[in-house]
């Protein structure tokens, strides 16, 4: 009886997260020096209300001229869900801190966080933004998103080809 209770307590406190660090590609230096990238600014661009399966992407260049492709996707069961800057920072920092500085991707109950450093001068995300982007997430089937560049290189994506998001400047 006691061992069952201990197991249930451990299960309750366990982090329900699945993720990994990338093993190849460009290396950033955020894992060594967190001052190279303003994560508050990044998450101020990514916070807000998301529709189910909505993706927001942000391209940021750190102090060493490494371009980071940062992505946040709402994967929870709710129709809509809010994410604060603080919650975004908690999840995104874990991706930026991945071993060897190559970034990573982690899926929690409601959110999937992804951070990937790129070479200087390369694009954070493929162009042109107006064509469909195939995005694969292990949580669901491959999806097609239409994306538009918004304010401050913010990339807004949606899955309805007949509608266009309104910029919220």
Short mmCIF file of C-alpha atoms in Angstrom, two decimals:
data_model
loop_
_atom_site.label_atom_id
_atom_site.label_comp_id
_atom_site.label_asym_id
_atom_site.label_seq_id
_atom_site.Cartn_x
_atom_site.Cartn_y
_atom_site.Cartn_z
CA UNK A 1 0.00 0.00 0.00
CA UNK A 2 2.76 2.41 0.95
CA UNK A 3 4.71 1.73 -2.27
CA UNK A 4 1.59 2.43 -4.35
CA UNK A 5 1.12 5.74 -2.54
CA UNK A 6 4.77 6.69 -3.12
CA UNK A 7 4.43 5.78 -6.80
CA UNK A 8 1.31 7.94 -7.18
CA UNK A 9 2.98 10.89 -5.45
CA UNK A 10 6.04 10.56 -7.71
CA UNK A 11 3.80 10.31 -10.77
CA UNK A 12 1.85 13.40 -9.72
CA UNK A 13 5.04 15.45 -9.34
CA UNK A 14 6.68 14.17 -12.50
CA UNK A 15 7.11 16.58 -15.35
CA UNK A 16 4.95 15.53 -18.26
CA UNK A 17 7.35 16.67 -20.94
CA UNK A 18 8.86 15.02 -23.99
CA UNK A 19 11.75 16.67 -25.73
CA UNK A 20 15.28 16.52 -27.00
CA UNK A 21 18.26 18.68 -27.81
CA UNK A 22 19.43 18.86 -31.41
CA UNK A 23 22.63 16.87 -32.00
CA UNK A 24 23.85 18.64 -35.12
CA UNK A 25 23.77 22.06 -36.75
CA UNK A 26 24.92 25.52 -35.75
CA UNK A 27 25.92 26.15 -32.16
CA UNK A 28 24.76 29.19 -30.25
CA UNK A 29 26.19 30.44 -26.98
CA UNK A 30 23.06 31.12 -24.90
CA UNK A 31 23.79 28.01 -22.79
CA UNK A 32 27.07 29.65 -21.70
CA UNK A 33 25.97 33.30 -21.48
CA UNK A 34 22.27 34.18 -21.18
CA UNK A 35 23.00 37.87 -21.85
CA UNK A 36 23.57 37.24 -25.58
CA UNK A 37 19.82 37.08 -26.33
CA UNK A 38 16.93 39.04 -24.79
CA UNK A 39 14.51 36.23 -23.98
CA UNK A 40 12.03 38.73 -22.48
CA UNK A 41 11.75 40.45 -25.87
CA UNK A 42 11.38 37.09 -27.61
CA UNK A 43 8.56 35.99 -25.32
CA UNK A 44 6.87 39.40 -25.47
CA UNK A 45 6.51 38.68 -29.19
CA UNK A 46 5.25 35.12 -28.64
CA UNK A 47 2.88 35.64 -25.68
CA UNK A 48 -0.88 36.12 -26.00
CA UNK A 49 -3.92 34.07 -26.95
CA UNK A 50 -3.49 31.07 -29.25
CA UNK A 51 -6.05 28.99 -31.11
CA UNK A 52 -5.61 25.22 -31.01
CA UNK A 53 -2.62 24.17 -33.17
CA UNK A 54 -1.68 27.80 -33.86
CA UNK A 55 2.03 28.42 -34.35
CA UNK A 56 3.92 31.65 -33.77
CA UNK A 57 7.52 32.06 -34.87
CA UNK A 58 10.07 34.72 -34.07
CA UNK A 59 13.49 35.30 -35.57
CA UNK A 60 16.04 36.90 -33.24
CA UNK A 61 19.74 37.65 -33.68
CA UNK A 62 21.94 37.39 -30.61
CA UNK A 63 24.93 39.58 -29.70
CA UNK A 64 27.28 37.20 -31.55
CA UNK A 65 25.23 37.55 -34.76
CA UNK A 66 23.70 34.08 -34.53
CA UNK A 67 20.13 34.02 -35.86
CA UNK A 68 17.71 32.00 -33.74
CA UNK A 69 14.49 30.53 -35.11
CA UNK A 70 12.09 30.34 -32.15
CA UNK A 71 8.71 28.67 -32.37
CA UNK A 72 5.78 28.21 -30.00
CA UNK A 73 2.79 25.99 -30.81
CA UNK A 74 -0.39 25.50 -28.80
CA UNK A 75 -1.07 21.74 -28.75
CA UNK A 76 -3.50 21.54 -25.81
CA UNK A 77 -7.09 20.33 -26.02
CA UNK A 78 -8.59 23.80 -25.45
CA UNK A 79 -10.02 25.81 -28.34
CA UNK A 80 -8.08 28.88 -27.14
CA UNK A 81 -5.40 29.32 -24.52
CA UNK A 82 -3.32 32.21 -23.17
CA UNK A 83 0.40 32.10 -22.52
CA UNK A 84 2.18 34.72 -20.46
CA UNK A 85 5.65 36.07 -21.08
CA UNK A 86 6.83 34.33 -17.90
CA UNK A 87 5.50 30.90 -18.94
CA UNK A 88 6.99 31.34 -22.41
CA UNK A 89 10.37 32.27 -20.91
CA UNK A 90 10.37 29.17 -18.72
CA UNK A 91 9.81 26.79 -21.64
CA UNK A 92 11.89 28.63 -24.23
CA UNK A 93 14.91 29.05 -21.94
CA UNK A 94 15.10 25.26 -21.62
CA UNK A 95 15.45 24.99 -25.42
CA UNK A 96 18.05 27.74 -25.59
CA UNK A 97 20.02 26.08 -22.77
CA UNK A 98 20.28 22.72 -24.54
CA UNK A 99 23.68 21.05 -24.34
CA UNK A 100 26.25 22.17 -26.88
CA UNK A 101 24.10 25.22 -27.74
CA UNK A 102 22.29 23.63 -30.69
CA UNK A 103 18.80 24.28 -29.38
CA UNK A 104 16.01 21.78 -29.00
CA UNK A 105 12.32 21.03 -28.97
CA UNK A 106 10.13 20.08 -26.00
CA UNK A 107 6.43 19.27 -25.81
CA UNK A 108 4.46 19.85 -22.61
CA UNK A 109 0.73 19.39 -21.98
CA UNK A 110 -0.33 22.53 -23.84
CA UNK A 111 2.72 23.90 -25.63
CA UNK A 112 5.55 22.87 -27.92
CA UNK A 113 8.70 25.04 -27.68
CA UNK A 114 11.42 24.99 -30.32
CA UNK A 115 14.67 26.96 -30.64
CA UNK A 116 17.25 26.49 -33.40
CA UNK A 117 20.35 28.60 -34.09
CA UNK A 118 21.23 29.32 -37.72
CA UNK A 119 24.29 30.58 -39.53
CA UNK A 120 24.78 34.31 -39.96
CA UNK A 121 23.04 35.55 -43.07
CA UNK A 122 20.80 32.50 -43.37
CA UNK A 123 17.05 32.71 -42.95
CA UNK A 124 15.43 31.65 -39.71
CA UNK A 125 12.48 30.28 -41.67
CA UNK A 126 12.14 29.40 -45.37
CA UNK A 127 10.93 32.08 -47.78
CA UNK A 128 8.63 33.06 -49.33
CA UNK A 129 6.37 33.29 -46.31
CA UNK A 130 3.27 33.40 -48.46
CA UNK A 131 3.51 29.81 -49.65
CA UNK A 132 2.35 26.92 -47.46
CA UNK A 133 4.93 25.66 -44.98
CA UNK A 134 4.83 21.96 -44.16
CA UNK A 135 5.25 21.59 -40.42
CA UNK A 136 5.55 18.26 -38.66
CA UNK A 137 4.86 17.79 -35.00
CA UNK A 138 5.07 14.37 -33.35
CA UNK A 139 1.82 15.23 -31.54
CA UNK A 140 -0.24 15.33 -34.70
CA UNK A 141 -0.25 14.70 -38.41
CA UNK A 142 1.73 16.89 -40.82
CA UNK A 143 -0.08 20.18 -41.21
CA UNK A 144 0.03 23.01 -43.70
CA UNK A 145 0.27 26.56 -42.43
CA UNK A 146 0.14 29.85 -44.24
CA UNK A 147 2.41 32.48 -42.78
CA UNK A 148 2.83 36.24 -43.00
CA UNK A 149 5.64 38.43 -41.72
CA UNK A 150 4.31 40.74 -39.05
CA UNK A 151 5.86 43.56 -37.03
CA UNK A 152 9.54 43.13 -35.95
CA UNK A 153 10.11 40.01 -38.11
CA UNK A 154 7.36 38.19 -36.22
CA UNK A 155 5.95 35.33 -38.28
CA UNK A 156 2.26 34.62 -37.78
CA UNK A 157 0.95 31.31 -39.09
CA UNK A 158 -2.57 29.99 -39.49
CA UNK A 159 -4.15 26.92 -41.05
CA UNK A 160 -7.07 28.48 -42.95
CA UNK A 161 -6.11 29.29 -46.54
CA UNK A 162 -9.13 31.55 -47.03
CA UNK A 163 -8.35 33.98 -44.21
CA UNK A 164 -5.48 36.32 -43.50
CA UNK A 165 -4.51 37.33 -39.95
CA UNK A 166 -4.97 40.99 -39.12
CA UNK A 167 -1.75 42.63 -37.90
CA UNK A 168 -2.14 43.75 -34.28
CA UNK A 169 0.23 46.73 -34.36
#
